[in-house]
XYZ file of C-alpha atoms in Angstrom:
331
model
C -13.625 24.584 19.905
C -15.453 26.566 22.578
C -16.089 25.116 26.051
C -18.113 26.491 28.948
C -15.567 25.719 31.649
C -13.361 27.517 34.168
C -10.073 25.680 33.668
C -9.349 22.483 31.713
C -7.589 20.873 34.676
C -10.631 21.342 36.913
C -13.437 20.049 34.709
C -13.823 16.634 36.354
C -13.710 17.735 39.991
C -15.992 20.721 39.347
C -18.454 18.541 37.437
C -18.653 16.049 40.312
C -18.948 18.818 42.896
C -21.782 20.244 40.840
C -23.588 16.915 40.688
C -23.264 16.442 44.434
C -24.436 20.017 45.066
C -27.654 19.731 43.061
C -28.421 16.010 43.557
C -27.797 15.592 47.301
C -30.619 13.089 47.724
C -28.812 10.758 45.316
C -25.056 11.255 45.549
C -22.209 12.699 47.520
C -18.602 13.203 46.490
C -15.955 11.271 48.374
C -13.688 13.839 50.023
C -10.389 14.174 48.177
C -11.325 11.787 45.357
C -13.214 11.963 42.053
C -15.741 9.431 43.275
C -19.499 9.683 43.706
C -21.201 7.345 46.172
C -24.821 6.811 47.146
C -26.058 9.469 49.526
C -28.388 6.940 51.138
C -26.501 3.624 51.064
C -28.144 0.310 51.810
C -26.186 -1.673 54.373
C -27.178 -5.276 53.633
C -26.339 -5.808 49.969
C -23.628 -6.503 47.451
C -22.289 -3.196 46.150
C -21.599 -2.240 42.535
C -18.695 -0.018 41.523
C -18.107 1.173 37.980
C -16.475 4.095 36.242
C -13.961 5.098 33.639
C -12.744 8.207 31.941
C -14.942 11.292 32.171
C -16.638 12.744 29.123
C -19.345 10.066 28.848
C -21.911 11.721 31.077
C -24.358 10.801 32.455
C -22.241 7.635 32.678
C -21.244 6.744 35.235
C -22.080 9.096 38.099
C -25.609 9.555 36.821
C -26.333 5.905 37.579
C -25.402 6.005 41.261
C -28.478 5.382 43.364
C -31.184 2.894 44.263
C -31.257 -0.135 41.987
C -28.044 0.614 40.114
C -24.521 1.628 41.197
C -23.212 2.257 44.685
C -20.166 4.194 43.479
C -18.791 5.632 40.250
C -15.141 6.545 39.763
C -14.212 9.295 37.298
C -10.857 9.529 35.600
C -9.680 12.504 33.598
C -11.455 13.013 30.280
C -11.160 9.789 28.253
C -8.568 8.482 30.746
C -8.937 5.560 33.124
C -9.324 6.392 36.820
C -6.258 5.595 38.883
C -6.125 2.503 41.135
C -6.116 4.578 44.322
C -9.376 6.303 43.346
C -11.020 2.954 42.566
C -9.682 1.463 45.806
C -11.158 4.327 47.845
C -14.517 3.843 46.127
C -14.518 0.141 46.992
C -13.668 0.830 50.634
C -16.299 3.559 50.891
C -19.197 1.330 49.843
C -18.303 -2.187 51.006
C -20.841 -3.590 53.462
C -19.171 -6.939 54.019
C -21.304 -8.649 51.367
C -18.771 -8.075 48.569
C -18.255 -5.679 45.682
C -18.795 -6.276 41.973
C -16.639 -4.175 39.641
C -18.287 -3.423 36.286
C -15.563 -2.485 33.814
C -15.794 -1.526 30.154
C -13.220 -3.336 28.036
C -10.422 -0.807 27.713
C -6.866 -1.778 28.584
C -6.285 1.023 31.100
C -9.578 0.456 32.887
C -8.993 -3.292 33.113
C -5.487 -2.894 34.518
C -6.365 -0.186 37.044
C -9.500 -1.885 38.319
C -7.445 -5.091 38.747
C -4.834 -3.252 40.798
C -7.523 -1.693 42.986
C -9.174 -5.092 43.429
C -5.902 -6.582 44.672
C -5.561 -3.797 47.255
C -9.136 -4.319 48.428
C -8.748 -8.091 48.604
C -5.675 -7.592 50.786
C -8.030 -5.772 53.174
C -10.327 -8.791 53.226
C -12.975 -7.314 50.918
C -14.660 -9.831 48.625
C -14.276 -8.682 45.010
C -15.600 -9.936 41.691
C -15.253 -8.259 38.291
C -17.040 -8.373 34.960
C -15.848 -6.942 31.648
C -18.375 -5.428 29.244
C -17.439 -5.831 25.566
C -20.651 -5.161 23.662
C -19.314 -3.235 20.641
C -19.556 -5.429 17.538
C -17.765 -2.956 15.239
C -14.179 -4.170 15.552
C -12.443 -7.198 17.061
C -9.670 -5.058 18.569
C -9.215 -1.308 18.863
C -6.718 1.418 19.645
C -7.747 1.269 23.290
C -8.598 -2.381 23.862
C -7.653 -5.986 23.318
C -10.924 -7.454 22.136
C -14.211 -5.688 21.680
C -14.819 -2.325 23.318
C -17.369 -1.715 26.054
C -19.894 0.975 25.154
C -23.517 1.913 25.863
C -24.731 -1.640 26.489
C -23.006 -1.229 29.870
C -26.156 0.585 30.999
C -28.066 -2.719 30.906
C -25.401 -4.342 33.109
C -25.688 -1.544 35.674
C -29.472 -1.793 35.720
C -29.895 -5.553 35.848
C -27.000 -6.355 38.188
C -28.119 -3.446 40.366
C -31.633 -4.856 40.608
C -30.244 -8.266 41.562
C -28.080 -6.706 44.278
C -31.048 -4.726 45.589
C -32.873 -8.040 46.094
C -30.163 -9.048 48.560
C -28.657 -11.748 46.350
C -25.129 -13.047 46.860
C -22.042 -11.725 45.105
C -21.920 -14.891 43.007
C -25.542 -14.414 41.907
C -25.060 -10.736 41.076
C -21.984 -11.581 39.006
C -23.834 -14.420 37.274
C -26.637 -12.173 36.073
C -24.173 -9.460 35.032
C -22.350 -12.018 32.890
C -25.669 -13.133 31.439
C -26.394 -9.575 30.319
C -22.916 -9.244 28.824
C -23.418 -12.448 26.851
C -26.693 -11.171 25.408
C -26.068 -7.488 24.637
C -24.618 -6.107 21.409
C -24.007 -2.507 20.326
C -22.625 -0.436 17.472
C -22.241 3.288 16.877
C -21.433 5.956 14.294
C -20.512 9.641 14.166
C -20.890 12.594 11.843
C -18.949 15.168 13.901
C -16.009 14.836 16.336
C -15.601 15.999 19.917
C -12.816 18.005 21.554
C -11.105 17.057 24.824
C -10.972 20.240 26.977
C -7.217 20.122 27.532
C -6.564 19.546 23.817
C -8.879 22.297 22.643
C -9.235 20.862 19.152
C -11.261 18.100 17.488
C -10.092 14.560 18.148
C -10.514 13.648 14.460
C -11.781 15.228 11.268
C -14.698 14.402 8.996
C -15.691 16.215 5.856
C -19.198 17.683 5.679
C -20.392 14.772 3.552
C -18.653 11.992 5.546
C -19.520 9.731 8.468
C -17.536 7.225 10.523
C -19.192 3.836 11.023
C -18.332 1.753 14.080
C -16.662 4.581 16.002
C -15.752 4.181 19.676
C -16.884 6.452 22.514
C -13.457 8.137 22.667
C -13.382 8.927 18.967
C -11.500 5.761 18.039
C -11.826 4.857 14.380
C -14.495 2.413 13.323
C -14.826 -0.027 10.478
C -14.826 2.555 7.712
C -15.438 6.122 6.675
C -18.217 6.552 4.135
C -20.366 9.160 2.411
C -23.119 10.437 4.702
C -26.352 8.483 4.236
C -29.959 8.911 5.309
C -30.961 7.986 8.853
C -32.816 4.846 7.779
C -29.815 3.557 5.829
C -27.417 4.211 8.708
C -29.738 2.540 11.207
C -30.181 -0.538 9.033
C -26.414 -0.840 8.514
C -25.751 -0.809 12.270
C -28.537 -3.291 12.960
C -27.346 -5.566 10.154
C -23.983 -5.820 11.897
C -25.643 -6.505 15.247
C -27.894 -9.153 13.700
C -24.848 -10.840 12.163
C -23.959 -11.907 15.720
C -26.607 -14.611 15.439
C -28.109 -14.243 18.910
C -31.260 -12.383 17.793
C -33.837 -14.162 15.700
C -37.564 -14.375 15.011
C -39.389 -14.660 18.308
C -36.663 -12.928 20.341
C -37.699 -10.398 22.972
C -35.327 -7.478 23.271
C -34.588 -4.238 25.046
C -33.600 -1.461 22.630
C -31.328 1.454 23.522
C -30.836 4.364 21.122
C -27.978 6.322 22.666
C -26.956 9.814 21.634
C -23.246 10.625 21.749
C -23.701 14.165 23.058
C -24.712 16.498 20.236
C -27.393 14.536 18.426
C -30.865 16.038 18.971
C -33.649 13.844 20.263
C -35.465 14.635 17.017
C -32.805 12.699 15.105
C -32.592 9.947 17.718
C -36.319 9.276 17.419
C -36.022 9.091 13.636
C -33.423 6.371 14.219
C -35.743 4.715 16.760
C -38.584 4.658 14.206
C -36.441 2.776 11.714
C -35.067 0.438 14.389
C -38.603 -0.466 15.476
C -39.748 -1.266 11.937
C -36.529 -3.169 11.184
C -36.995 -5.409 14.214
C -40.718 -5.889 13.626
C -40.041 -7.081 10.077
C -37.800 -9.779 11.539
C -40.309 -10.909 14.155
C -38.335 -9.449 17.060
C -40.418 -7.934 19.863
C -39.261 -4.751 21.601
C -40.239 -5.254 25.242
C -38.458 -2.183 26.629
C -36.799 0.811 25.027
C -34.798 3.896 25.916
C -33.951 6.862 23.681
C -31.602 9.608 24.824
C -28.079 10.407 25.967
C -26.896 7.611 28.255
C -23.204 7.203 27.403
C -21.879 10.171 25.464
C -18.583 11.283 23.999
C -18.542 14.936 25.048
C -20.150 16.844 22.154
C -19.710 14.206 19.467
C -22.565 14.070 16.969
C -23.687 10.512 16.382
C -25.481 7.640 18.055
C -25.221 3.993 18.968
C -27.756 1.199 19.030
C -27.767 -1.495 21.711
C -29.905 -4.627 21.750
C -30.284 -6.902 24.763
C -31.878 -10.317 24.288
C -34.267 -10.905 27.162
C -35.593 -13.907 29.006
C -38.013 -13.844 31.940
C -35.268 -13.249 34.512
C -33.593 -10.394 32.647
C -36.911 -8.744 31.806
C -38.035 -8.786 35.436
C -34.758 -7.267 36.618
C -34.718 -4.680 33.830
C -38.210 -3.525 34.839
C -37.408 -3.458 38.576
C -37.483 -0.047 40.281
C -34.460 2.230 40.070
C -33.912 5.806 41.161
C -30.753 7.617 40.105
C -30.019 11.113 38.729
C -30.045 9.879 35.107
C -32.268 6.792 35.155
C -35.520 6.206 37.007
C -37.929 3.292 36.791
C -40.916 2.997 39.102
């Protein structure tokens, strides 16, 4: 598969250098490390650090800025960042008020963020960690023990970031992050694979008339492979699985995220959004906020995921709070 790159080994560092070069009001690259930090840090707040393997852009570097993350750590494509990179990110942003690590539930990420946390704690830095596991597709996966963390992580970044921006304590920021995690559910699907630059070939194969339901953001298999269906049928199937969780019911207020996986046109994403809106309305569920677009991708994979966050007054206020980052702005 064709890639517009210089060399496979340089894709992550060159990507981050490019982001820092064209978004200097938002981010700067930490010298010697694949880490983006806020260009204009705030000195009197809890700081948020997240990250993971590259290939999910704009996650996570695109969410570094006011009201969201203070640092994002990028591993190689679909590979957890190393503990030393995470440790340097923590040190670079800590203000003395503590650091919350927001980690998607993948075994490598969990282990490496834990190791970095231990190093930082030895330096006297206050550390807390939350694990996002919003994917309802499978109970365990190739990459994780327990449910995977996928696009619902965006809501954790936004809401915990807003709480931190208010000057709340590390315990309070962690509490609200956990509240989001408890109330967000996601599920995705794909119709075409992606190709890791260093591999140079598709990560899996689908026939022209096939789709994979419940796929992960690294191309991990989902619940089943099935004949390709119409957009409305696919959307309803994903939402049925999310609704089976039992946390959304008539009268619920929700935030809806339709997330493209990299190669799905906005035209198709909005067709999905149309069906999602009617599906939820029929069940008496009110969409209070919505986002449609590419927020956590899988290189050039064709497909999408749906995330629903159940809101209360606190979460809604924080979700609507101002944010200003390269990939997400709310005024």
